[in-house]
Coordinates of C-alpha atoms in Angstrom, one line a residue:
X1 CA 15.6 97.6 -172.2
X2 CA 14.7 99.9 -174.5
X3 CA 12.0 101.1 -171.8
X4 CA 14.6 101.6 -169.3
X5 CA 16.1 103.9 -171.8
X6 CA 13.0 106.1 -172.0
X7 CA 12.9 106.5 -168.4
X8 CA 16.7 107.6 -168.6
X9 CA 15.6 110.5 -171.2
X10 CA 12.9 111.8 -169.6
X11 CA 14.6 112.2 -166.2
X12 CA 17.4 113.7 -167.8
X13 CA 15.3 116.8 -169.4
X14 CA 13.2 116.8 -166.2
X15 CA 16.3 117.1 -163.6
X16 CA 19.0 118.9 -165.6
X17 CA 15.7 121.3 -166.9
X18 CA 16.3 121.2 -170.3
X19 CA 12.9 122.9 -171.5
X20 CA 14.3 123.2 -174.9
X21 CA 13.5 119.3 -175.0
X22 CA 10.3 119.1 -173.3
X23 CA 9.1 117.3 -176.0
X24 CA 11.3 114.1 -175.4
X25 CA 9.5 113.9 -171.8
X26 CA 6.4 113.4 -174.0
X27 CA 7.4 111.1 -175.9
X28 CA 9.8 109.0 -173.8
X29 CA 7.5 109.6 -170.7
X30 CA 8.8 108.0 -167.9
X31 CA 5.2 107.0 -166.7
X32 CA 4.2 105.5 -169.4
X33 CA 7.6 103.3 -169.4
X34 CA 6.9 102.7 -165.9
X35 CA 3.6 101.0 -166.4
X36 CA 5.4 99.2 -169.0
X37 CA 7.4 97.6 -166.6
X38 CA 4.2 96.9 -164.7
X39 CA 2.5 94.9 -167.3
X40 CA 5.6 93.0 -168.3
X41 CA 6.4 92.1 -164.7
X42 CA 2.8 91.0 -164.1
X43 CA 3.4 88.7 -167.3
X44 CA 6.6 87.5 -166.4
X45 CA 6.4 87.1 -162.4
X46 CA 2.5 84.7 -163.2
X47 CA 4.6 82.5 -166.3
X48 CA 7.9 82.1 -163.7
X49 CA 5.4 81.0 -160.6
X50 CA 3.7 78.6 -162.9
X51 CA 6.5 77.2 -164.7
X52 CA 8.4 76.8 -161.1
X53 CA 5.9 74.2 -160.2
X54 CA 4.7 76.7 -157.9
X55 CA 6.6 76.4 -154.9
X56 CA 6.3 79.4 -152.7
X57 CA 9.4 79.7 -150.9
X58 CA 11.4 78.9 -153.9
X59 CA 9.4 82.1 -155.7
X60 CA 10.2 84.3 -152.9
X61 CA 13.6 83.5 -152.9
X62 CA 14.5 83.7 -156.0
X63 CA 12.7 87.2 -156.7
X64 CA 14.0 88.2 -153.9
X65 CA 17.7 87.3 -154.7
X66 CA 16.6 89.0 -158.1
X67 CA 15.2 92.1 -157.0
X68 CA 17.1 93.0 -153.7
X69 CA 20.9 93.1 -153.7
X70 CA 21.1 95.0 -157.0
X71 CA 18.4 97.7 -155.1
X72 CA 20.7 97.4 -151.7
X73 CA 23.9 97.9 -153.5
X74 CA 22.5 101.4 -155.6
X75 CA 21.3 102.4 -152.7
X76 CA 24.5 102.0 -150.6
X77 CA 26.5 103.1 -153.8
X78 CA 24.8 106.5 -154.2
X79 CA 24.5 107.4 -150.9
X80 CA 27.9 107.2 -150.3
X81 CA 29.1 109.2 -153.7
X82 CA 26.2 111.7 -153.0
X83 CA 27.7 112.6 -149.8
X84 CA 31.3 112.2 -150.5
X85 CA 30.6 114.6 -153.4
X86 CA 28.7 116.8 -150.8
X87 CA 31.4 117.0 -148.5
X88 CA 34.1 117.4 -151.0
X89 CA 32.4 120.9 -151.7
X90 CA 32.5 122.0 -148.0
X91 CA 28.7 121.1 -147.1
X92 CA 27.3 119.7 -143.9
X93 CA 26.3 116.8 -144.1
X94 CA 24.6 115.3 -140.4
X95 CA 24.8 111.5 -139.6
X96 CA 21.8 111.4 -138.4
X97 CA 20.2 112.2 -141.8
X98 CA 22.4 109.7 -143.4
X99 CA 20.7 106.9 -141.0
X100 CA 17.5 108.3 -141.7
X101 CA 17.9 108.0 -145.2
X102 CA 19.7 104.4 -145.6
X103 CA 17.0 102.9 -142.8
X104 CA 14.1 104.3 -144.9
X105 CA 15.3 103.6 -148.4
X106 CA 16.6 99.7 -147.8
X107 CA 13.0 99.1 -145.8
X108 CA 11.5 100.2 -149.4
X109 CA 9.9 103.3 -147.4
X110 CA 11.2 105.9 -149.8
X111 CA 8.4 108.4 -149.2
X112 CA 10.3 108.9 -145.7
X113 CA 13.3 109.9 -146.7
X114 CA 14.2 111.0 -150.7
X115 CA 16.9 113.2 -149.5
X116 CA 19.8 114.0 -147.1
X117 CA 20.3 117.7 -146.0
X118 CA 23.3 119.2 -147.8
X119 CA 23.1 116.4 -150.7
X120 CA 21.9 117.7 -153.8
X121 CA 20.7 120.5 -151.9
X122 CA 21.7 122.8 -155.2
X123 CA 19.9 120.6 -157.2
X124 CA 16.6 122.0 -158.9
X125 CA 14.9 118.1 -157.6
X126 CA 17.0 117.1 -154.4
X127 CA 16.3 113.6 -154.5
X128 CA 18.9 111.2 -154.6
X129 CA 16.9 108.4 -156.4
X130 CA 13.4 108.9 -157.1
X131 CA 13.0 106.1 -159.5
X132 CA 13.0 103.8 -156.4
X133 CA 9.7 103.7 -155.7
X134 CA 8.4 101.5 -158.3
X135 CA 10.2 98.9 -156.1
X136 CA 7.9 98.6 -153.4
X137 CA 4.9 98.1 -155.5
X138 CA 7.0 95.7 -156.9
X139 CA 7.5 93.6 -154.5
X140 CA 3.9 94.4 -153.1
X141 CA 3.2 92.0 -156.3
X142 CA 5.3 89.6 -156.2
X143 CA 4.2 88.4 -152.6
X144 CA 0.7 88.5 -154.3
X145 CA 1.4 86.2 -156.8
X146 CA 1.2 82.7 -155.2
X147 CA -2.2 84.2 -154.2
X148 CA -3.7 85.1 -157.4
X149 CA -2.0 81.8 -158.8
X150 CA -4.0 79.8 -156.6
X151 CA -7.2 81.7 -157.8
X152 CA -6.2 81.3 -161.5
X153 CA -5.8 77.5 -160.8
X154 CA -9.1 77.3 -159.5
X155 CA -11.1 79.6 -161.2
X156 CA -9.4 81.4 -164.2
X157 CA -6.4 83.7 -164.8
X158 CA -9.0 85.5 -166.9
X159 CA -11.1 86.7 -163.9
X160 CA -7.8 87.4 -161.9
X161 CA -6.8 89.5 -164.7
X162 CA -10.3 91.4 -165.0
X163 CA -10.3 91.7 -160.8
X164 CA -7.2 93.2 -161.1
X165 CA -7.9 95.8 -163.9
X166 CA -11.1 96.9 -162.2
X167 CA -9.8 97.8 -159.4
X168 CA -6.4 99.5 -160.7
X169 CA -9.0 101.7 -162.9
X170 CA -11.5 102.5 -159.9
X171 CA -8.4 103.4 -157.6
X172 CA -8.3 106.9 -158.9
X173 CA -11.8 107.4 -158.5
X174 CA -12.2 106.1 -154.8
X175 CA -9.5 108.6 -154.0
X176 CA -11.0 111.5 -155.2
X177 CA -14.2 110.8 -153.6
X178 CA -12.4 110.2 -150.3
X179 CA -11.2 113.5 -151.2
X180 CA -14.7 114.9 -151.6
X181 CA -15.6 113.3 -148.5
X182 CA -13.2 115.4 -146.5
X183 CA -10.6 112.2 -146.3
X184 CA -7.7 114.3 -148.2
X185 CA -5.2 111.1 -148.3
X186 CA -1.5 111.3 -149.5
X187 CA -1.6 112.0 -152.6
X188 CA 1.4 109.0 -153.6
X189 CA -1.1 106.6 -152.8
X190 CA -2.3 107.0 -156.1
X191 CA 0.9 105.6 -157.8
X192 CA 1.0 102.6 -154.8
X193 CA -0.1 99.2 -155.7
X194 CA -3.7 99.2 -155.2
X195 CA -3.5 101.8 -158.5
X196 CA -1.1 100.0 -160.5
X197 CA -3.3 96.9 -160.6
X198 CA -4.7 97.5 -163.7
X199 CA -1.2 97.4 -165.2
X200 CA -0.2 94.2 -163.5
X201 CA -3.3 92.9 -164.6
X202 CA -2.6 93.8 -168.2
X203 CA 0.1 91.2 -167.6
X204 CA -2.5 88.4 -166.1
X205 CA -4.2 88.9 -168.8
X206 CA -1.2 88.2 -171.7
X207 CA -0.6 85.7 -169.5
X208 CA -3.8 83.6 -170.2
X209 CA -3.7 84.3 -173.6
X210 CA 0.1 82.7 -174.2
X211 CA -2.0 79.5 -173.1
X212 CA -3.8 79.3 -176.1
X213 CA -3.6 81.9 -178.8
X214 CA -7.7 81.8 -179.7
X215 CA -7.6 84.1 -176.5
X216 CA -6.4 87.0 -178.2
X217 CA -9.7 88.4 -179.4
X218 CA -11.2 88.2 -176.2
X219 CA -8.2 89.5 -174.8
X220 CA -8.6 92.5 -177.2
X221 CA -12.1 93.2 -176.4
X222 CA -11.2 93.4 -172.7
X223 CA -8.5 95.8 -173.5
X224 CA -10.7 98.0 -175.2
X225 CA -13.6 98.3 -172.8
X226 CA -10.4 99.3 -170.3
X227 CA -9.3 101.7 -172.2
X228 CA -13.2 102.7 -172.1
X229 CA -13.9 102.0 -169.0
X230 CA -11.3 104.8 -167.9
X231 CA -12.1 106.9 -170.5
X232 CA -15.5 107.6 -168.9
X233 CA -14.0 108.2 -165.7
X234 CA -12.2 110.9 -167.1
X235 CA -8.8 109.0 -166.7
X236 CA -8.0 109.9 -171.0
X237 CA -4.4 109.5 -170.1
X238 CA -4.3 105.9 -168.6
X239 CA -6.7 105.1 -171.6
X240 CA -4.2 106.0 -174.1
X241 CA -1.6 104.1 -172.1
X242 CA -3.6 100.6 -172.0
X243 CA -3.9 100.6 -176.0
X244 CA -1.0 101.9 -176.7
X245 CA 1.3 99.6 -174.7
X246 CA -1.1 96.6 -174.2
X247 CA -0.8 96.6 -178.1
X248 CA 3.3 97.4 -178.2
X249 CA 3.9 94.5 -175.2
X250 CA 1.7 91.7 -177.0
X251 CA 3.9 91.9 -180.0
X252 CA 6.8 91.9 -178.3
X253 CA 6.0 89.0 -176.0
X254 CA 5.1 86.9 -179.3
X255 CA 7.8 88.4 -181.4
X256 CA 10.8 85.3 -182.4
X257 CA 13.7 86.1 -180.3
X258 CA 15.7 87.6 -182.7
X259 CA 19.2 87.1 -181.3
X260 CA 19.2 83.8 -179.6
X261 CA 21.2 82.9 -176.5
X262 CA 22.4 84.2 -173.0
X263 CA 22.7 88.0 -173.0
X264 CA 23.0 90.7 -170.1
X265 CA 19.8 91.8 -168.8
X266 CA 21.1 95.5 -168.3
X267 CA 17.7 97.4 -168.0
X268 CA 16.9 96.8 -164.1
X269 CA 21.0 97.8 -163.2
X270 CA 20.0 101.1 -165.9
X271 CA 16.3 101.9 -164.5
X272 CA 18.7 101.8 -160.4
X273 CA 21.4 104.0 -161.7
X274 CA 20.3 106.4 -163.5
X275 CA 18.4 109.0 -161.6
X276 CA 21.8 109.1 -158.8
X277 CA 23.5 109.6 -161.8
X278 CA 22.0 112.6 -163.1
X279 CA 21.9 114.3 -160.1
X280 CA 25.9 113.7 -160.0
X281 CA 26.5 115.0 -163.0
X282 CA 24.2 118.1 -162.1
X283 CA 25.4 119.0 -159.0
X284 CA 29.3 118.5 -160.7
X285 CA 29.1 121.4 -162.4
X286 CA 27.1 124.2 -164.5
X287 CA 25.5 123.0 -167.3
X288 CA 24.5 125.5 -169.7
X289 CA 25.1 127.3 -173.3
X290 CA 23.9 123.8 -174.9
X291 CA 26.5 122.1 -172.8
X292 CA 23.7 120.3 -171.0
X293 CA 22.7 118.4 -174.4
X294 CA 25.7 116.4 -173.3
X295 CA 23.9 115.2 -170.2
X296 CA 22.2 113.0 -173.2
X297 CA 25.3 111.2 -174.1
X298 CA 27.1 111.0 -170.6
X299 CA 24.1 109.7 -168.6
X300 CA 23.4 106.4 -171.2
X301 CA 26.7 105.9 -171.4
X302 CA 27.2 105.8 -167.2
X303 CA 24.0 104.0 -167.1
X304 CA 24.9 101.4 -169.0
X305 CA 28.5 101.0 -167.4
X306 CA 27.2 100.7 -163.6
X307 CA 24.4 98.1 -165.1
X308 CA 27.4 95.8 -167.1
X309 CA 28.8 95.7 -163.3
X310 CA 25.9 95.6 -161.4
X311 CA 24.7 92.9 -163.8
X312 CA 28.3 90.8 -163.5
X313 CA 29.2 91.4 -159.7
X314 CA 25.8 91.4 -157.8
X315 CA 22.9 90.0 -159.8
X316 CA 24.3 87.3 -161.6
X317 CA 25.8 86.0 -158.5
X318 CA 22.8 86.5 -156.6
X319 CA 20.9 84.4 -159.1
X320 CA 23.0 81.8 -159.6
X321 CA 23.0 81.4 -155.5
X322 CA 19.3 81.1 -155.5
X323 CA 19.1 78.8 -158.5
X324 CA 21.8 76.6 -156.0
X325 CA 19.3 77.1 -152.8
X326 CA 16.0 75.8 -154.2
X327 CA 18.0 73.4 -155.9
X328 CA 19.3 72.1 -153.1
X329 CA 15.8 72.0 -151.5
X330 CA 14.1 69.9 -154.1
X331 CA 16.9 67.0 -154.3
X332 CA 16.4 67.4 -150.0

C-alpha cells in the first residue's frame, strides 16, 4: 500500500501545483511507484496462475471479478460527482460528451476521452482520472499470462522473464528510430504494454527465484546487466528504477508477514480514487496562502475512506462471487 500512497503524493503536488514541494514528486514519483505495481503484479498474477492449477477460464475470471467492478464503479462514481459538481456551478455540461467519456473509459480506451467539456475545465490538468491507464496494460498482462505460463512449463520462467525484459528495455529504442525513420507514432505508446515488459518481467523473474532460493544470484546478475543494458541505451532513469525497486520488492516478497491474518487490501480502491479526488477538491475552491498543504491531509484521508468501501461493498463481494463460480465448476 505504501506505493499507492506515493502515487497519491505526487499527484497531489502535480495537480493542485504546489511547486513549493516539488521535491516530494521526486521522491514519491508516481512512475516509479507505478512500475512498482508492474513488477509486483507480474510476481503475483505468474504465482496465482500456477498455484490455481492453471485453469484458464478460472484465471480470467477471477482477475476479472478482481480488477473490473472496482475500476467500473470509480469510473461511474466520478463521472457523476465531476459533473454534478460542474453543473452545480452553472457550467454546461453536453450529454454527448458524457457518453463519449463513460463508453471510452469502461472499454479501458482512456486515451479517447480523459475529460468532459465543462468538467474540471478550471482545473490546471482537466482530467478526471489519469491514473486509469495503468489498467489496460494491466489487463493486457493478465490475458498473457496463461501464455507465458505455458512457455515457463516447458522451457523456463527464466527465459520468459529475460524475453520479457529485453523487449520492455528495447521498446524505447524501436520508437525513437521509428521516429528517425519518419514514423512519428503516439507518443503514449511508450508507457503501453509492449514498454512495461521489462517491469512485468522483473516479476517473472522473482517469480523463478521463490522456487528455489539458490536462484537469487543469478537473479541478481540479470538485474544488473538490465540496469546496464539500459544504461547504455541512454535510458539512466529506468536503470535506477530496476535496482532500486528490484532490490526494495525482493525483500519485501521474502520479508515474514509481520501482522498475520485477513486484512483489507485498500491500495487498488486508493490508487482508483485518488486522482477524481484531487481534482474535486481543486476545482471546490481556491487553494492558496499555504492552505493547499492541506490538500496533503484531506486527499489520504478521502482516499482511504472510498477504498474501506470500495474494498467492503464491491471487491470483496466480487471476489467472493468468483471464488463461488470456479468453485462450482470444479465440483461440476
Amino acid at each position: 500500500m505504501a506505493f499507492a500512497f506515493f502515487v497519491v503524493i505526487s499527484h497531489t503536488v502535480q495537480l493542485a501545483g504546489i511547486d513549493d514541494l516539488y521535491v516530494l514528486r521526486v521522491i514519491f514519483s508516481s512512475d516509479t511507484a507505478v512500475q512498482a505495481f508492474f513488477i509486483i503484479s507480474g510476481f503475483l498474477t505468474i504465482n496465482s496462475f500456477e498455484s490455481s492449477g492453471r485453469k484458464v477460464g478460472d484465471f480470467y475470471l477471477r482477475r476479472f471479478l478482481r480488477i473490473m467492478p472496482a475500476y467500473v464503479a470509480a469510473v461511474l462514481i466520478f463521472c457523476a460527482l465531476g459533473v454534478g459538481q460542474a453543473l452545480s456551478y452553472g457550467r454546461h455540461v453536453e450529454l454527448a460528451g458524457i457518453f463519449r467519456y463513460l463508453v471510452a473509459n469502461l472499454s479501458l480506451l482512456n486515451f479517447l476521452q480523459p475529460t468532459i467539456d465543462g468538467v474540471f475545465s478550471g482545473n490546471p490538468y482537466p482530467e478526471i482520472n489519469g491514473a486509469l491507464w495503468t489498467i489496460k496494460v494491466e489487463v493486457g498482462f493478465y490475458a498473457l499470462v496463461p501464455l507465458l505460463c505455458m512457455i515457463g512449463s516447458r522451457a523456463s520462467f527464466l527465459s520468459v522473464a529475460i524475453v520479457l525484459i529485453a523487449i520492455g528495455i528495447l521498446w524505447p529504442s524501436g520508437l525513437k528510430f521509428a521516429a528517425d525513420a519518419g514514423f512519428h507514432l503516439h507518443p503514449s505508446l511508450g508507457h503501453q504494454l509492449p514498454g512495461q515488459f521489462a517491469y512485468f518481467g522483473l516479476g517473472a523473474l522473482f517469480y523463478w527465484v521463490s522456487r528455489a532460493d539458490q536462484r537469487t544470484p543469478l537473479a541478481a546478475a540479470i538485474v544488473v546487466a538490465t540496469a546496464l543494458a539500459c544504461a547504455g541505451l541512454g535510458e539512466f532513469r529506468m536503470a535506477t528504477q530496476v535496482v532500486v525497486l528490484s532490490t526494495l520488492i525482493y525483500w519485501v516478497i521474502h520479508l515474514p508477514q509481520i501482522m498475520p491474518g485477513k486484512r483489507p487490501d485498500l491500495s487498488y480502491g486508493i490508487y482508483l480514487c485518488h486522482f477524481p479526488i484531487i481534482q474535486l477538491l481543486i476545482n471546490w475552491r481556491g487553494w492558496s496562502g499555504g492552505e493547499e498543504y492541506l490538500l496533503l491531509l484531506l486527499v489520504p484521508a478521502a482516499a482511504i475512506a472510498y477504498a474501506m468501501a470500495s474494498w467492503r461493498v464491491v471487491e470483496v463481494p466480487s471476489m467472493n462471487f468468483g471464488k463461488r463460480m470456479t468453485a462450482n465448476e470444479t465440483r461440476n
